[in-house]
mmCIF file of C-alpha atoms in Angstrom:
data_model
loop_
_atom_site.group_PDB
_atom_site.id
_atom_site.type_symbol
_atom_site.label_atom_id
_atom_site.label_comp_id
_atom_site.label_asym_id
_atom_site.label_seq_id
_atom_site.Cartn_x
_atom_site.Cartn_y
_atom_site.Cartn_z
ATOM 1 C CA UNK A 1 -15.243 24.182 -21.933
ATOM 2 C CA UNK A 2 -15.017 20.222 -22.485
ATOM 3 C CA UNK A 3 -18.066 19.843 -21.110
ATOM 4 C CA UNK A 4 -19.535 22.091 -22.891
ATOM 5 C CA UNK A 5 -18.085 20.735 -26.353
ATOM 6 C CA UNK A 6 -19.121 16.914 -25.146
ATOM 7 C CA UNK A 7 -23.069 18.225 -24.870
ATOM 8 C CA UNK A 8 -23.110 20.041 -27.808
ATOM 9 C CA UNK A 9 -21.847 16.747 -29.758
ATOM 10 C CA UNK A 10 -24.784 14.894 -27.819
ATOM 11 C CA UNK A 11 -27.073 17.108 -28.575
ATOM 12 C CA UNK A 12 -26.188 16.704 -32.254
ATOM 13 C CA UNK A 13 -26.062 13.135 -32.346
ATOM 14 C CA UNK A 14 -29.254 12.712 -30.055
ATOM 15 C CA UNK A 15 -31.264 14.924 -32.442
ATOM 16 C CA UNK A 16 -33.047 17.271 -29.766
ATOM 17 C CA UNK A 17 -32.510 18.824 -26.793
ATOM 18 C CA UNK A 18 -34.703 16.625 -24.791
ATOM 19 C CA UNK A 19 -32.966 13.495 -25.872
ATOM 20 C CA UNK A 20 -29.945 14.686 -25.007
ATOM 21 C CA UNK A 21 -30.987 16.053 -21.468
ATOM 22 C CA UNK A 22 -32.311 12.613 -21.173
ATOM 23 C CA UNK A 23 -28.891 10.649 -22.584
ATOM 24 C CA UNK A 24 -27.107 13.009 -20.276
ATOM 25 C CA UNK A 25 -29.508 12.981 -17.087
ATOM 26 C CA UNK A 26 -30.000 16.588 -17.486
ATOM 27 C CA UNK A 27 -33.262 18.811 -16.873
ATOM 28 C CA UNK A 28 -33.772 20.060 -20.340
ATOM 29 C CA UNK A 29 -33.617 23.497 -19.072
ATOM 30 C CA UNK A 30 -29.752 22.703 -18.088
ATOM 31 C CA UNK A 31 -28.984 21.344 -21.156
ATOM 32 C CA UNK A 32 -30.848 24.702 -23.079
ATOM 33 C CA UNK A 33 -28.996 26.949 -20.897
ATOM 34 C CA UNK A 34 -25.279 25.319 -21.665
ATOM 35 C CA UNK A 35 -26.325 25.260 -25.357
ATOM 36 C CA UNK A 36 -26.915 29.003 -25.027
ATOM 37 C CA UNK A 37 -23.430 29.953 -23.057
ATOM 38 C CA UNK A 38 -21.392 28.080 -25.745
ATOM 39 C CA UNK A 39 -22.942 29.547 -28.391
ATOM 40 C CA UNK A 40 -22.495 33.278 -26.522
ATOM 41 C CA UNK A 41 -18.972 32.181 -25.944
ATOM 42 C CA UNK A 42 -18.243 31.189 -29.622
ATOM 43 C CA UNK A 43 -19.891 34.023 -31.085
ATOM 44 C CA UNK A 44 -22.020 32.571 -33.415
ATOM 45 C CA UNK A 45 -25.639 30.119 -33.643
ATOM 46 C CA UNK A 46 -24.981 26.536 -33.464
ATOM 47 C CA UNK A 47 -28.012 25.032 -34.159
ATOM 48 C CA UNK A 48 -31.516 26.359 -35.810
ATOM 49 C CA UNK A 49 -34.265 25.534 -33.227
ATOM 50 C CA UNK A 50 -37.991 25.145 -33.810
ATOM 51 C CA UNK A 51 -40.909 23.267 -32.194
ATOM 52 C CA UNK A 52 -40.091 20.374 -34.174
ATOM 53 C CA UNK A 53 -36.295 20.181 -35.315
ATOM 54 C CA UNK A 54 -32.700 20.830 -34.590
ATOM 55 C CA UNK A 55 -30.416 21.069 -37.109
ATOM 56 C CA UNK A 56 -27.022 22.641 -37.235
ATOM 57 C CA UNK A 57 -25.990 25.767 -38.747
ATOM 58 C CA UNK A 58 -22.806 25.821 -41.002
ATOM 59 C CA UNK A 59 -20.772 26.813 -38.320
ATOM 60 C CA UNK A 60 -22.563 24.229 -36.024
ATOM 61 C CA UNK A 61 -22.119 21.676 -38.554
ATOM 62 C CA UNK A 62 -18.334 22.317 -39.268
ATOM 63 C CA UNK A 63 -17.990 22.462 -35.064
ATOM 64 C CA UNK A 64 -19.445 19.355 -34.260
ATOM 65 C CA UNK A 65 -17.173 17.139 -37.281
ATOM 66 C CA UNK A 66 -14.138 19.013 -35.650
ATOM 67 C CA UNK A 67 -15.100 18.412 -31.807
ATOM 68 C CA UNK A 68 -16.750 15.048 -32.176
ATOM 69 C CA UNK A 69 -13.201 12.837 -32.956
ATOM 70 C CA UNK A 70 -11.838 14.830 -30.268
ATOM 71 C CA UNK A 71 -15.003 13.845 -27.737
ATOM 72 C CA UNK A 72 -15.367 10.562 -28.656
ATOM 73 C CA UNK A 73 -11.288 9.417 -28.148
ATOM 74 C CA UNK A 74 -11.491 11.320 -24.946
ATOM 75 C CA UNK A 75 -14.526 9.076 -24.108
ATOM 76 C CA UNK A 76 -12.567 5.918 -25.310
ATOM 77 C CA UNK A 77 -9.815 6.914 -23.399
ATOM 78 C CA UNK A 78 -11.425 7.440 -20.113
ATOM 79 C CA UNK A 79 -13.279 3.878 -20.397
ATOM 80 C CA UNK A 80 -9.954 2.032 -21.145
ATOM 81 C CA UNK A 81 -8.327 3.717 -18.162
ATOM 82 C CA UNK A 82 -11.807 2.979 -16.229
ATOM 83 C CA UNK A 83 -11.658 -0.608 -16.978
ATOM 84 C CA UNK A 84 -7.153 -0.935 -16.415
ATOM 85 C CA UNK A 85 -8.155 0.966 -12.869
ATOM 86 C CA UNK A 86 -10.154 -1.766 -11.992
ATOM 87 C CA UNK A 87 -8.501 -4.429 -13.345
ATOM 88 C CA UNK A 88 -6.400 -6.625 -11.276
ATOM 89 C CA UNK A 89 -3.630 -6.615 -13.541
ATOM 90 C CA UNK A 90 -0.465 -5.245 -14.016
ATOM 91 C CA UNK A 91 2.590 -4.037 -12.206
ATOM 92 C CA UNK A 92 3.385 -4.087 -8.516
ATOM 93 C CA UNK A 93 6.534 -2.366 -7.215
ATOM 94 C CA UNK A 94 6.513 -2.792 -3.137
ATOM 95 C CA UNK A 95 8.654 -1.973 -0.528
ATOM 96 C CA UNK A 96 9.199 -4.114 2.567
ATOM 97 C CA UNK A 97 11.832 -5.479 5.713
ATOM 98 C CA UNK A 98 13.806 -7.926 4.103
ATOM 99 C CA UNK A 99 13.169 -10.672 6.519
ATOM 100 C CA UNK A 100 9.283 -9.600 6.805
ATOM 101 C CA UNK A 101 8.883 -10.025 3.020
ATOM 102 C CA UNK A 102 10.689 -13.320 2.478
ATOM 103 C CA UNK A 103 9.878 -14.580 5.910
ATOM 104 C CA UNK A 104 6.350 -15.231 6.940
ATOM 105 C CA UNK A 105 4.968 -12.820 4.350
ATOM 106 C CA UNK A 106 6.139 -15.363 1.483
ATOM 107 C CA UNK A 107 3.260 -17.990 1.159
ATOM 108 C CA UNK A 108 1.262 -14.263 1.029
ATOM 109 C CA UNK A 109 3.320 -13.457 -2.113
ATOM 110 C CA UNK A 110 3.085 -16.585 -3.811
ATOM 111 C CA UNK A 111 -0.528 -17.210 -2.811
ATOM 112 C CA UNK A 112 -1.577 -13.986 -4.803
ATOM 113 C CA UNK A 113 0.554 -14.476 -7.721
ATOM 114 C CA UNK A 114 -1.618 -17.942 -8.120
ATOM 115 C CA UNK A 115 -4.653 -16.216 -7.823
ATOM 116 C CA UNK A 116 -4.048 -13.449 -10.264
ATOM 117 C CA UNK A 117 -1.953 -14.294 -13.414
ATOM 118 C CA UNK A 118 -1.975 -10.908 -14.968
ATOM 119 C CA UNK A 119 -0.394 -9.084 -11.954
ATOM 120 C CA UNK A 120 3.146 -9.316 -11.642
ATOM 121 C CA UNK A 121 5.413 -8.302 -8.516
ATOM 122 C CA UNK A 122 8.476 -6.382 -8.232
ATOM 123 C CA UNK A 123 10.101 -5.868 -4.217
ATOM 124 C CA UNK A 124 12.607 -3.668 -3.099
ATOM 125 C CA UNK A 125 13.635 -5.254 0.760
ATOM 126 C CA UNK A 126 15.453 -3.344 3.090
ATOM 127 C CA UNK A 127 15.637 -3.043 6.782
ATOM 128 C CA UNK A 128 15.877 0.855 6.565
ATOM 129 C CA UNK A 129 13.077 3.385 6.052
ATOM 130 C CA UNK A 130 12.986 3.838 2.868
ATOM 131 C CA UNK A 131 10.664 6.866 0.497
ATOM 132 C CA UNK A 132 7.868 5.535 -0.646
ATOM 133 C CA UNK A 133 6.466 8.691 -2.846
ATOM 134 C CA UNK A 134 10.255 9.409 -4.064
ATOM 135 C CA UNK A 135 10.983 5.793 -5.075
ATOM 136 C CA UNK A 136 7.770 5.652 -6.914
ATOM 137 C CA UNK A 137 6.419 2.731 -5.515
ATOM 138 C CA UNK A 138 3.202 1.703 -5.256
ATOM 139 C CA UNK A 139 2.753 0.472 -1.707
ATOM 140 C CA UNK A 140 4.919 -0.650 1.684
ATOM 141 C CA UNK A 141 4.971 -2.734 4.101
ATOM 142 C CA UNK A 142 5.893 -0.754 7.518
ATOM 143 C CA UNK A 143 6.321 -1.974 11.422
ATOM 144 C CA UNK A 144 5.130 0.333 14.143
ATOM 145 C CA UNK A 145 3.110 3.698 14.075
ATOM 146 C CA UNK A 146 3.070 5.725 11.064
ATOM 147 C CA UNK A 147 3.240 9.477 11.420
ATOM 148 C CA UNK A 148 3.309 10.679 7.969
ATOM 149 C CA UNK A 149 0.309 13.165 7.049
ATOM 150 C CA UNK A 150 1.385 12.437 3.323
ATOM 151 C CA UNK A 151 0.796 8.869 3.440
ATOM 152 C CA UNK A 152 -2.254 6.660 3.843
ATOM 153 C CA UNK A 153 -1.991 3.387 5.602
ATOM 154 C CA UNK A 154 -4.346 0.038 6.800
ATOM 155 C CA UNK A 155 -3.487 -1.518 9.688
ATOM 156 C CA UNK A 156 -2.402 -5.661 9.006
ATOM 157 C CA UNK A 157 -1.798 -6.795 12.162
ATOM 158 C CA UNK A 158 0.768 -6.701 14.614
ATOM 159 C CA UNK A 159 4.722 -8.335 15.393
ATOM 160 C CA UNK A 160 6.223 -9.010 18.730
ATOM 161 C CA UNK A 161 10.112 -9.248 19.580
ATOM 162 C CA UNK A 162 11.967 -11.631 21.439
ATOM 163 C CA UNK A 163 14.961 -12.149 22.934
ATOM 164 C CA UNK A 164 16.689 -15.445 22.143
ATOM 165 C CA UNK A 165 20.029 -17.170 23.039
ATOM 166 C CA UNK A 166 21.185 -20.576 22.189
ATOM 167 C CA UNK A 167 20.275 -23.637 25.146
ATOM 168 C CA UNK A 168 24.682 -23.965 24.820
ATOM 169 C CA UNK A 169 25.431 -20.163 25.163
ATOM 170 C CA UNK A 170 23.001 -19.852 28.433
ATOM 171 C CA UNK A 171 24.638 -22.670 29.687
ATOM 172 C CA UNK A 172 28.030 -21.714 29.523
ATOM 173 C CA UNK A 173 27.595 -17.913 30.141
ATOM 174 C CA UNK A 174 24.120 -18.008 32.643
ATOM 175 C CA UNK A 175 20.768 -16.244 31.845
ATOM 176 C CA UNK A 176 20.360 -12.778 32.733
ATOM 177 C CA UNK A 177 17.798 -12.309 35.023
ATOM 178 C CA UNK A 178 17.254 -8.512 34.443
ATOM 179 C CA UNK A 179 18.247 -5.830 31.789
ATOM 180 C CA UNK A 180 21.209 -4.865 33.688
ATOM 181 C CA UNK A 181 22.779 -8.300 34.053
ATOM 182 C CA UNK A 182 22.651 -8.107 29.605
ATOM 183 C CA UNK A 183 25.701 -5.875 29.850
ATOM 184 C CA UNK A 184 27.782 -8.524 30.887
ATOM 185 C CA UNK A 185 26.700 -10.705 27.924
ATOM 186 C CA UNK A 186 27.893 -11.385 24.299
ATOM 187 C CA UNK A 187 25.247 -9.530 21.688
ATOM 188 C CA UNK A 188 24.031 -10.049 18.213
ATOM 189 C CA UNK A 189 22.602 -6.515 16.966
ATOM 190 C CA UNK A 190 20.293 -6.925 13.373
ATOM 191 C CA UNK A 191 18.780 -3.930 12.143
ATOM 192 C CA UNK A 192 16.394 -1.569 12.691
ATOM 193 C CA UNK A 193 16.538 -3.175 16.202
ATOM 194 C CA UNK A 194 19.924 -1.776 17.623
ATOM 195 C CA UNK A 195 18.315 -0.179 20.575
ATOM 196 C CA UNK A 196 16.454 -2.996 23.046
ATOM 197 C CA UNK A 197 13.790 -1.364 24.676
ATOM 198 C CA UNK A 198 13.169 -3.377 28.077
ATOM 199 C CA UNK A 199 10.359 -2.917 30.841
ATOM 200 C CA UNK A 200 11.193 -4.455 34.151
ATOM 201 C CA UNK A 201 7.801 -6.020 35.108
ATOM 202 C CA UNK A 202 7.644 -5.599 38.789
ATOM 203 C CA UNK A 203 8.417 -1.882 38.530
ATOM 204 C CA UNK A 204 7.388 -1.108 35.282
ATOM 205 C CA UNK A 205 10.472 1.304 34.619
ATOM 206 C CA UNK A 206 11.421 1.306 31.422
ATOM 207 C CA UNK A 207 15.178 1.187 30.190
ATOM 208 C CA UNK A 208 16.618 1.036 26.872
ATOM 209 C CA UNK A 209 19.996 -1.120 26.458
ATOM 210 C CA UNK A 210 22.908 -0.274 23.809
ATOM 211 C CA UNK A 211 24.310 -3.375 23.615
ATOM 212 C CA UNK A 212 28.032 -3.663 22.100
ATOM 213 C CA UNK A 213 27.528 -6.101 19.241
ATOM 214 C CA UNK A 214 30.279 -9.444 19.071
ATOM 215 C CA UNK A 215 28.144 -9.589 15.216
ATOM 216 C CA UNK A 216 26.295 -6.589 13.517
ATOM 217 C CA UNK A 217 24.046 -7.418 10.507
ATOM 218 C CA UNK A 218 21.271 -5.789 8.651
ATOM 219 C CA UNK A 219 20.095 -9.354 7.411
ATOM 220 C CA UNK A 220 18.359 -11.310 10.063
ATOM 221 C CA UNK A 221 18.625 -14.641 9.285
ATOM 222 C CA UNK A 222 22.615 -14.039 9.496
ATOM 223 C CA UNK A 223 21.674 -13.093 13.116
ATOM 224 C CA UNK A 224 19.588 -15.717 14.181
ATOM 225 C CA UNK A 225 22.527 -18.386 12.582
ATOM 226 C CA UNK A 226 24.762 -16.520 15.010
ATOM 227 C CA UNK A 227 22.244 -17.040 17.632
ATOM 228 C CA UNK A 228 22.211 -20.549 16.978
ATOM 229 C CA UNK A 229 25.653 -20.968 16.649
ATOM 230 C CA UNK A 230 26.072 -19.877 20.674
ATOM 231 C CA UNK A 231 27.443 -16.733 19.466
ATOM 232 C CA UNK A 232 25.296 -14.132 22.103
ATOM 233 C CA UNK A 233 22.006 -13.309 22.911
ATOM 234 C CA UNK A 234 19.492 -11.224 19.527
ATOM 235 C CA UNK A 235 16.050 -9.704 20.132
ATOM 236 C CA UNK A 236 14.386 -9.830 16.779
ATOM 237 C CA UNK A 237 11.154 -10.388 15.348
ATOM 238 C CA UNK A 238 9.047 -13.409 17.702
ATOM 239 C CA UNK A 239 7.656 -14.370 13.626
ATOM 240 C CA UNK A 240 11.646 -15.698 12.705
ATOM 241 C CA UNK A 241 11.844 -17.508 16.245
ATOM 242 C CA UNK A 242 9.636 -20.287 16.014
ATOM 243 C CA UNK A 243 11.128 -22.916 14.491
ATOM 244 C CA UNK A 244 14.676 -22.486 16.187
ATOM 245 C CA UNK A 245 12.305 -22.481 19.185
ATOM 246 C CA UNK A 246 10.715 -25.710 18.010
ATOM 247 C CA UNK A 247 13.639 -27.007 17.565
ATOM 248 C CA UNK A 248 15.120 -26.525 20.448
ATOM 249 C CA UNK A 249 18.058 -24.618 18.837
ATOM 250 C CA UNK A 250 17.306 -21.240 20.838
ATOM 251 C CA UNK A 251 15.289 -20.455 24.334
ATOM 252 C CA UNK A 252 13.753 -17.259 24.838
ATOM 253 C CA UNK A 253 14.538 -15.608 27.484
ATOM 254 C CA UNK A 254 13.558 -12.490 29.588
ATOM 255 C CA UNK A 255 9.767 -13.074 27.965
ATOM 256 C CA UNK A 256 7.833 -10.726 30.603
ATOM 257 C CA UNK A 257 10.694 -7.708 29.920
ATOM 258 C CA UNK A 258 9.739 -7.308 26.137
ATOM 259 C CA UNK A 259 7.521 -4.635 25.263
ATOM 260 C CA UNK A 260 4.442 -5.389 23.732
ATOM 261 C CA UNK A 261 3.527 -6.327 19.494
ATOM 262 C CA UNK A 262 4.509 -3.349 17.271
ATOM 263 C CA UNK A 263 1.748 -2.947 14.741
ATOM 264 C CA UNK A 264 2.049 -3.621 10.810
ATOM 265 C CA UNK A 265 0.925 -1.603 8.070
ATOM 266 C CA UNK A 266 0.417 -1.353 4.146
ATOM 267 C CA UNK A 267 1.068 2.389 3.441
ATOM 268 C CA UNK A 268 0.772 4.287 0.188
ATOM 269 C CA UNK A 269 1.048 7.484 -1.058
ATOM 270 C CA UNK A 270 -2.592 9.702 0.042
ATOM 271 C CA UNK A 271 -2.248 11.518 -3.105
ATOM 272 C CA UNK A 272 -2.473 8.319 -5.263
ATOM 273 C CA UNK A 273 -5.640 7.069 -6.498
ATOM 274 C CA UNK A 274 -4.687 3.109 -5.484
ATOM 275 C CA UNK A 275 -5.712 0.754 -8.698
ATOM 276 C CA UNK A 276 -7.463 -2.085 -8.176
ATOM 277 C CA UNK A 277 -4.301 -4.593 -8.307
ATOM 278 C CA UNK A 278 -2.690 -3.016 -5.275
ATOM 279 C CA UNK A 279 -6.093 -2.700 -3.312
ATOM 280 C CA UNK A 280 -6.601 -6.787 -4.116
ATOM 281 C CA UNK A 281 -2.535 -7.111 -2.746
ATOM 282 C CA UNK A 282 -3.504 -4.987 0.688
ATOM 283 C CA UNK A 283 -6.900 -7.751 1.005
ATOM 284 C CA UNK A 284 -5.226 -10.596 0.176
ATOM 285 C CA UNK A 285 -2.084 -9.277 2.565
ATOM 286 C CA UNK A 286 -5.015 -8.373 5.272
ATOM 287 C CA UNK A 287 -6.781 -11.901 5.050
ATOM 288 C CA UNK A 288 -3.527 -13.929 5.109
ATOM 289 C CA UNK A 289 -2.536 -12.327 7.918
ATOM 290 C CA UNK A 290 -5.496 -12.743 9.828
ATOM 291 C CA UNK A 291 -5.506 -16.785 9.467
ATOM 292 C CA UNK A 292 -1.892 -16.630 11.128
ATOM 293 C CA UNK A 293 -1.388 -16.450 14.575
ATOM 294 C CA UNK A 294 2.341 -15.329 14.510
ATOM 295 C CA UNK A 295 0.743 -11.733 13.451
ATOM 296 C CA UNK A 296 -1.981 -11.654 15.875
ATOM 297 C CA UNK A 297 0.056 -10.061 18.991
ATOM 298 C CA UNK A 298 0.309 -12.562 20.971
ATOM 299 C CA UNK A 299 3.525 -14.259 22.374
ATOM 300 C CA UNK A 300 3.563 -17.700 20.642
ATOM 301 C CA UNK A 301 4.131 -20.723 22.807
#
């Protein structure tokens, strides 16, 4: 029926039924035969037709100054939202790891708040799966294969793990040579990785370890302070090793155990029609991550 109402006010305004077939991109047949089923619908004649003039009847008249405010702020309305869809502006609610997000993923964050002024950015960090439609967020960031038929995702790249001890803690307790030789060591457990999922390389049976935690944290850089601090050995992410690495503050150890990169995702809700602010985030997010090598799989030196 809305359509129906928008090309009678076109028609009206246009003057003929040609003009408006040709403002609307119609044959002029089309437009003739919608004229006619509104006007069988209503009950009544719209418009007097002849060879050289349209002109409403009384009851077309009195139609058209009650249906055209109602047309034209519908038009108005749709062009505003139009142009705010693809705007890159506005809010930003996003879901993420809490050492992902305001780890390596930070220069990311900052670098698109420089680049777009009028988009502003609210996160929500945890290291537990959280419900991305129920929340009402507009988009997460996720680690490892994503299952859900309800969500829509893009693939970012991809995040190893390693297993890291202080140079002082391997000295004084020995470095395990195997998965079964970690039982007898002191553990740091962060979360989500409580389970370490190990491959011995020359067999290439897999075992998972349960290790009994000395220090249990959901934040990560608590862990890796433990780590330093000679308190036991942590597997977490190879992106928040580096500079302890670097440093000389932890060694990696059982390197060719350690299953391979886990991918990384930007998921959203596949029933959402994603604006144009939180498509630029998932690009810019895409592109920074490209131009780092911590992200690209493999294991860094």
């Amino acid at each position: 029926m809305l359509d129906a109402l928008a090309l009678f006010v076109t028609i009206v305004e246009a003057g003929s039924l040609s003009a408006a077939a040709e403002r609307l991109d119609l044959p002029a047949a089309t437009v003739t035969r919608r004229l006619q089923a509104l006007e069988r619908e209503l009950g009544c004649r719209l418009l007097h037709r002849s060879a050289r003039r349209l002109q409403p009847t009384a009851e077309g008249l009195q139609y058209y100054e009650q249906c055209r405010p109602l047309i034209h702020a519908l038009g108005q309305a749709t062009r505003s939202l139009d142009d705010n869809l693809r705007r890159i502006a506005g809010h930003i609610r996003v879901l993420a790891p809490v050492n992902l997000a305001s780890g390596p993923l930070t220069p990311a964050w900052l670098g698109f708040l420089r680049r777009h002024p009028e988009v502003s950015l609210e996160f929500q960090l945890s290291n537990t799966l959280q419900d991305l439609v129920g929340s009402g967020a507009d988009l997460a960031i996720r680690v490892g294969e994503q299952a859900d038929s309800l969500l829509t995702h893009r693939r970012l790249g991809q995040i190893g793990v390693r297993l890291v001890a202080a140079p002082a803690y391997l000295a004084r307790r020995g470095t395990p040579a195997n998965a079964r030789e970690l039982a007898a060591h002191d553990a740091i457990v962060s979360m989500p990785l409580q389970e370490w999922s190990l491959r011995d390389p020359a067999t290439g049976i897999e075992s998972t370890v349960r290790p009994a935690a000395r220090l249990r944290t959901n934040e990560m850089r608590l862990a890796i302070a433990a780590a330093e601090a000679g308190l036991g050995i942590l597997l977490c992410p190879a992106t928040l090793t580096l500079d302890g690495i670097a440093r000389g503050t932890l060694s990696s150890l059982l390197d060719d155990w350690l299953p391979g990169p886990r991918p990384l995702f930007a998921v959203w809700p596949q029933q959402r029609y994603l604006p144009a602010r939180v498509r630029a985030l998932v690009d810019h997010l895409q592109a920074f991550i490209e131009t780092e090598p911590i992200f690209g799989g493999a294991s860094p030196a």
